[in-house]
Coordinates of N, CA, C and O in Angstrom, one line a residue:
M218 N -169.2 -171.9 49.0 CA -168.5 -170.6 48.6 C -169.5 -169.4 48.8 O -169.1 -168.4 49.4
R219 N -170.7 -169.6 48.4 CA -171.7 -168.6 48.5 C -172.0 -168.3 50.0 O -172.2 -167.1 50.4
S220 N -172.1 -169.3 50.8 CA -172.4 -169.1 52.2 C -171.3 -168.4 53.0 O -171.5 -167.6 53.9
K221 N -170.0 -168.6 52.5 CA -168.9 -167.9 53.1 C -169.0 -166.4 52.7 O -168.7 -165.5 53.6
S222 N -169.5 -166.0 51.5 CA -169.6 -164.7 51.1 C -170.8 -164.0 52.0 O -170.6 -162.9 52.4
I223 N -171.9 -164.7 52.2 CA -173.0 -164.2 53.0 C -172.5 -164.0 54.4 O -172.8 -163.0 55.0
K224 N -171.7 -164.9 54.9 CA -171.2 -164.8 56.3 C -170.4 -163.5 56.4 O -170.5 -162.8 57.4
K225 N -169.5 -163.2 55.4 CA -168.7 -162.0 55.5 C -169.6 -160.7 55.5 O -169.3 -159.8 56.3
Y226 N -170.6 -160.7 54.7 CA -171.5 -159.5 54.7 C -172.3 -159.4 56.0 O -172.6 -158.3 56.4
I227 N -172.7 -160.5 56.6 CA -173.4 -160.5 57.9 C -172.4 -159.9 58.9 O -172.9 -159.1 59.7
Q228 N -171.2 -160.3 58.9 CA -170.2 -159.8 59.8 C -170.0 -158.3 59.6 O -170.0 -157.5 60.6
L229 N -169.9 -157.9 58.4 CA -169.8 -156.5 58.1 C -170.9 -155.6 58.6 O -170.8 -154.6 59.2
H230 N -172.1 -156.1 58.3 CA -173.3 -155.4 58.7 C -173.6 -155.4 60.2 O -174.1 -154.5 60.8
T231 N -173.1 -156.5 60.9 CA -173.2 -156.6 62.3 C -172.2 -155.5 62.9 O -172.6 -154.8 63.9
L232 N -171.1 -155.4 62.3 CA -170.1 -154.3 62.7 C -170.7 -152.9 62.5 O -170.5 -152.1 63.4
F233 N -171.4 -152.7 61.5 CA -172.1 -151.4 61.2 C -173.1 -151.1 62.3 O -173.3 -150.0 62.8
A234 N -173.9 -152.2 62.7 CA -174.9 -152.0 63.7 C -174.2 -151.7 65.0 O -174.6 -150.8 65.8
Y235 N -173.1 -152.4 65.3 CA -172.3 -152.1 66.5 C -171.8 -150.6 66.5 O -171.9 -149.9 67.5
Y236 N -171.3 -150.2 65.3 CA -170.8 -148.8 65.2 C -172.0 -147.8 65.5 O -171.7 -146.8 66.2
S237 N -173.2 -148.1 65.1 CA -174.3 -147.2 65.3 C -174.6 -147.1 66.8 O -175.1 -146.0 67.3
T238 N -174.3 -148.1 67.6 CA -174.5 -148.0 69.0 C -173.6 -147.0 69.7 O -173.9 -146.5 70.8
I239 N -172.4 -146.8 69.1 CA -171.5 -145.8 69.6 C -172.1 -144.5 69.6 O -172.0 -143.7 70.5
M240 N -172.9 -144.2 68.5 CA -173.5 -142.9 68.4 C -174.7 -142.8 69.5 O -174.9 -141.7 70.0
V241 N -175.3 -143.9 69.8 CA -176.3 -143.9 70.9 C -175.7 -143.5 72.2 O -176.2 -142.7 72.9
V242 N -174.5 -144.1 72.5 CA -173.8 -143.8 73.7 C -173.4 -142.3 73.7 O -173.6 -141.6 74.8
A243 N -173.0 -141.8 72.6 CA -172.6 -140.4 72.5 C -173.9 -139.5 72.8 O -173.8 -138.5 73.5
K244 N -175.0 -139.9 72.3 CA -176.3 -139.1 72.5 C -176.6 -139.1 74.0 O -177.0 -138.1 74.5
F245 N -176.5 -140.3 74.6 CA -176.8 -140.4 76.1 C -175.8 -139.5 76.8 O -176.2 -138.8 77.8
A246 N -174.5 -139.5 76.4 CA -173.5 -138.7 77.1 C -173.9 -137.2 77.0 O -173.7 -136.4 77.9
S247 N -174.4 -136.8 75.8 CA -174.7 -135.4 75.6 C -175.8 -134.9 76.5 O -176.0 -133.7 76.6
K248 N -176.6 -135.8 77.0 CA -177.7 -135.4 77.8 C -177.3 -135.3 79.3 O -178.1 -134.9 80.1
Q249 N -176.0 -135.6 79.6 CA -175.5 -135.5 81.0 C -174.8 -134.2 81.2 O -174.4 -133.5 80.2
E250 N -174.7 -133.8 82.4 CA -174.0 -132.6 82.8 C -172.5 -132.8 82.4 O -171.9 -133.8 82.8
F251 N -172.0 -131.8 81.7 CA -170.6 -131.9 81.3 C -169.6 -132.2 82.4 O -169.7 -131.5 83.5
L252 N -168.8 -133.2 82.3 CA -167.8 -133.6 83.2 C -168.3 -134.2 84.5 O -167.6 -134.4 85.5
S253 N -169.6 -134.5 84.5 CA -170.2 -135.3 85.7 C -169.7 -136.7 85.6 O -169.1 -137.1 84.6
I254 N -169.9 -137.4 86.7 CA -169.5 -138.8 86.7 C -170.2 -139.6 85.6 O -169.5 -140.4 84.9
S255 N -171.5 -139.4 85.4 CA -172.2 -140.2 84.4 C -171.7 -139.8 83.0 O -171.5 -140.6 82.1
F256 N -171.4 -138.5 82.8 CA -170.8 -138.1 81.5 C -169.5 -138.7 81.2 O -169.2 -139.3 80.2
M257 N -168.6 -138.7 82.2 CA -167.3 -139.3 82.1 C -167.4 -140.8 81.8 O -166.6 -141.4 81.0
A258 N -168.3 -141.5 82.5 CA -168.4 -142.9 82.4 C -168.9 -143.2 80.9 O -168.3 -144.2 80.3
L259 N -169.8 -142.5 80.4 CA -170.3 -142.7 79.1 C -169.2 -142.3 78.0 O -169.1 -143.0 77.0
F260 N -168.5 -141.3 78.3 CA -167.4 -140.9 77.5 C -166.3 -142.0 77.4 O -165.8 -142.4 76.3
V261 N -165.9 -142.6 78.5 CA -165.0 -143.7 78.5 C -165.5 -144.9 77.8 O -164.8 -145.5 77.0
L262 N -166.8 -145.2 78.0 CA -167.4 -146.3 77.3 C -167.4 -146.0 75.8 O -167.1 -147.0 75.0
E263 N -167.7 -144.8 75.4 CA -167.6 -144.5 74.0 C -166.2 -144.7 73.4 O -166.0 -145.3 72.3
L264 N -165.2 -144.3 74.1 CA -163.8 -144.6 73.7 C -163.5 -146.0 73.6 O -162.8 -146.5 72.6
V265 N -163.9 -146.8 74.5 CA -163.7 -148.3 74.5 C -164.4 -148.9 73.3 O -163.8 -149.7 72.6
L266 N -165.6 -148.5 73.1 CA -166.4 -149.0 71.9 C -165.7 -148.6 70.6 O -165.6 -149.4 69.7
F267 N -165.2 -147.3 70.5 CA -164.5 -146.9 69.3 C -163.3 -147.8 69.1 O -162.9 -148.1 68.0
F268 N -162.5 -148.0 70.2 CA -161.3 -148.8 70.1 C -161.6 -150.2 69.6 O -160.9 -150.7 68.6
T269 N -162.6 -150.8 70.1 CA -162.9 -152.2 69.7 C -163.5 -152.2 68.3 O -163.2 -153.1 67.5
Y270 N -164.2 -151.2 67.9 CA -164.7 -151.0 66.5 C -163.5 -150.9 65.6 O -163.5 -151.6 64.5
A271 N -162.6 -150.1 65.9 CA -161.4 -149.9 65.0 C -160.7 -151.3 64.8 O -160.2 -151.6 63.7
I272 N -160.5 -152.0 65.8 CA -159.8 -153.3 65.7 C -160.7 -154.3 64.8 O -160.1 -154.9 63.9
M273 N -162.0 -154.3 65.1 CA -162.8 -155.2 64.3 C -162.9 -154.8 62.9 O -162.9 -155.6 61.9
W274 N -162.9 -153.5 62.6 CA -162.9 -152.9 61.3 C -161.7 -153.4 60.5 O -161.8 -153.8 59.3
Q275 N -160.5 -153.3 61.1 CA -159.3 -153.7 60.5 C -159.3 -155.2 60.1 O -158.8 -155.6 59.1
R276 N -159.9 -156.0 60.9 CA -160.0 -157.4 60.6 C -161.0 -157.7 59.5 O -160.7 -158.5 58.6
I277 N -162.1 -157.0 59.5 CA -163.1 -157.3 58.5 C -162.7 -156.7 57.1 O -163.0 -157.3 56.1
I278 N -162.1 -155.5 57.1 CA -161.8 -154.8 55.9 C -160.9 -155.6 55.0 O -160.9 -155.4 53.8
K279 N -160.1 -156.5 55.6 CA -159.2 -157.4 54.8 C -160.0 -158.3 53.8 O -159.5 -158.7 52.8
Q280 N -161.3 -158.5 54.1 CA -162.1 -159.4 53.3 C -162.8 -158.7 52.1 O -163.5 -159.4 51.3
F281 N -162.7 -157.4 52.0 CA -163.5 -156.6 51.1 C -162.7 -155.6 50.3 O -161.6 -155.2 50.8
D282 N -163.2 -155.3 49.1 CA -162.6 -154.1 48.5 C -163.0 -152.9 49.3 O -164.2 -152.8 49.8
L283 N -162.2 -151.9 49.4 CA -162.4 -150.8 50.3 C -163.7 -150.0 49.8 O -164.5 -149.6 50.6
V284 N -163.8 -149.8 48.5 CA -165.0 -149.1 48.0 C -166.3 -149.9 48.3 O -167.3 -149.3 48.7
S285 N -166.3 -151.2 48.2 CA -167.4 -152.0 48.5 C -167.8 -151.9 50.0 O -169.0 -151.7 50.3
A286 N -166.8 -152.0 50.9 CA -167.1 -151.9 52.3 C -167.6 -150.5 52.7 O -168.6 -150.4 53.4
Y287 N -167.0 -149.5 52.2 CA -167.5 -148.2 52.6 C -168.8 -147.8 52.0 O -169.6 -147.1 52.6
S288 N -169.1 -148.4 50.8 CA -170.4 -148.1 50.2 C -171.5 -148.7 51.0 O -172.7 -148.2 51.1
Q289 N -171.3 -149.8 51.7 CA -172.3 -150.5 52.5 C -172.4 -149.8 53.9 O -173.4 -150.0 54.6
K290 N -171.5 -148.9 54.2 CA -171.6 -148.2 55.5 C -172.8 -147.3 55.6 O -173.2 -146.9 56.7
S291 N -173.4 -147.0 54.5 CA -174.6 -146.1 54.5 C -175.7 -146.8 55.3 O -176.7 -146.1 55.7
I292 N -175.7 -148.1 55.6 CA -176.7 -148.8 56.4 C -176.7 -148.2 57.8 O -177.7 -148.3 58.5
V293 N -175.6 -147.6 58.2 CA -175.5 -146.9 59.5 C -176.6 -145.9 59.7 O -177.1 -145.7 60.7
L294 N -176.9 -145.2 58.6 CA -177.9 -144.1 58.6 C -179.3 -144.8 59.0 O -180.0 -144.2 59.7
I295 N -179.5 -145.9 58.4 CA -180.8 -146.6 58.8 C -180.8 -147.0 60.2 O -181.8 -146.9 60.9
W296 N -179.7 -147.6 60.7 CA -179.6 -147.9 62.1 C -179.8 -146.7 63.0 O -180.5 -146.8 64.0
T297 N -179.2 -145.6 62.6 CA -179.4 -144.4 63.4 C -180.8 -143.9 63.5 O -181.3 -143.6 64.5
L298 N -181.5 -144.0 62.4 CA -183.0 -143.7 62.4 C -183.7 -144.6 63.3 O -184.6 -144.2 64.0
L299 N -183.4 -145.9 63.2 CA -184.1 -146.9 64.0 C -183.8 -146.6 65.5 O -184.8 -146.6 66.3
W300 N -182.6 -146.3 65.9 CA -182.3 -146.0 67.3 C -183.0 -144.8 67.8 O -183.4 -144.7 68.9
S301 N -183.0 -143.8 66.9 CA -183.7 -142.5 67.3 C -185.2 -142.7 67.6 O -185.7 -142.1 68.5
I302 N -185.8 -143.6 66.9 CA -187.2 -143.9 67.1 C -187.4 -144.8 68.4 O -188.1 -144.4 69.3
L303 N -186.6 -145.8 68.5 CA -186.8 -146.8 69.6 C -186.3 -146.3 71.0 O -186.9 -146.5 72.0
L304 N -185.1 -145.6 71.0 CA -184.5 -145.2 72.2 C -184.8 -143.7 72.7 O -184.8 -143.4 73.9
F305 N -185.0 -142.9 71.7 CA -185.2 -141.5 72.0 C -186.5 -140.9 71.7 O -186.7 -139.7 71.8
N306 N -187.4 -141.7 71.2 CA -188.8 -141.3 70.9 C -188.8 -140.1 69.9 O -189.7 -139.2 70.0
E307 N -187.8 -140.1 69.0 CA -187.8 -139.0 68.0 C -188.7 -139.4 66.9 O -188.9 -140.6 66.6
S308 N -189.2 -138.4 66.2 CA -190.0 -138.7 65.0 C -189.2 -138.6 63.8 O -188.3 -137.8 63.7
I309 N -189.5 -139.4 62.8 CA -188.8 -139.4 61.6 C -189.6 -138.7 60.5 O -190.8 -139.0 60.4
T310 N -189.0 -137.7 59.9 CA -189.7 -136.9 58.9 C -189.5 -137.5 57.5 O -188.6 -138.3 57.3
L311 N -190.3 -137.0 56.6 CA -190.1 -137.4 55.2 C -188.7 -137.0 54.7 O -188.1 -137.7 53.9
N312 N -188.3 -135.8 55.2 CA -186.9 -135.3 54.8 C -185.8 -136.3 55.3 O -184.8 -136.5 54.6
N313 N -186.0 -136.9 56.5 CA -185.0 -137.8 57.0 C -185.0 -139.0 56.1 O -183.9 -139.5 55.7
I314 N -186.1 -139.5 55.7 CA -186.2 -140.7 54.8 C -185.6 -140.4 53.4 O -184.8 -141.2 52.9
L315 N -186.0 -139.3 52.9 CA -185.5 -138.9 51.6 C -184.0 -138.7 51.6 O -183.3 -139.0 50.7
G316 N -183.5 -138.1 52.7 CA -182.0 -137.9 52.8 C -181.3 -139.3 52.9 O -180.3 -139.4 52.2
V317 N -181.8 -140.2 53.6 CA -181.1 -141.5 53.7 C -181.2 -142.2 52.3 O -180.2 -142.8 51.9
V318 N -182.3 -142.1 51.6 CA -182.5 -142.7 50.3 C -181.5 -142.0 49.3 O -180.8 -142.7 48.6
A319 N -181.4 -140.7 49.4 CA -180.5 -140.0 48.4 C -179.0 -140.4 48.7 O -178.3 -140.6 47.7
I320 N -178.6 -140.4 49.9 CA -177.3 -140.8 50.2 C -177.0 -142.2 49.8 O -175.9 -142.5 49.2
T321 N -177.9 -143.1 50.1 CA -177.7 -144.5 49.7 C -177.6 -144.7 48.2 O -176.7 -145.4 47.7
I322 N -178.5 -144.0 47.5 CA -178.5 -144.1 46.0 C -177.2 -143.5 45.5 O -176.5 -144.1 44.6
G323 N -176.7 -142.4 46.1 CA -175.5 -141.8 45.6 C -174.3 -142.7 45.9 O -173.4 -142.8 45.0
I324 N -174.2 -143.3 47.0 CA -173.1 -144.2 47.3 C -173.2 -145.4 46.3 O -172.1 -145.9 45.8
Y325 N -174.4 -145.9 46.1 CA -174.5 -147.1 45.2 C -174.0 -146.7 43.8 O -173.3 -147.5 43.1
V326 N -174.4 -145.5 43.3 CA -174.0 -145.0 41.9 C -172.5 -144.9 41.9 O -171.9 -145.3 40.9
M327 N -171.9 -144.3 42.9 CA -170.5 -144.1 42.9 C -169.7 -145.5 42.9 O -168.7 -145.6 42.3
E328 N -170.3 -146.4 43.6 CA -169.7 -147.8 43.6 C -169.7 -148.4 42.3 O -168.7 -149.1 41.9
R329 N -170.7 -148.2 41.5 CA -170.9 -148.8 40.2 C -170.0 -148.1 39.2 O -169.5 -148.4 38.3

């Protein structure tokens, strides 16, 4: 029983990691010339990723209370910070970290 619950949470968090990659594609698209071939290709890819995310979200959300699933979505902020460091060589400031912590604590408090 416990392993089934862990499996559900792993699936949920894997989906959140997938969702964060959509933002990476959007960032890459924003660096292209508007309406260029590369921009349009990334834009279409982003739409496809959003579509598959929406389908997967509908399947996974059936296994959770809505409040619980949405409260866990704050993990996307951490993924976003990670991608910004690894893929875009951006620096993370103390304000970024404090912001993520504040949002995560706020969502945790609201869930309780």
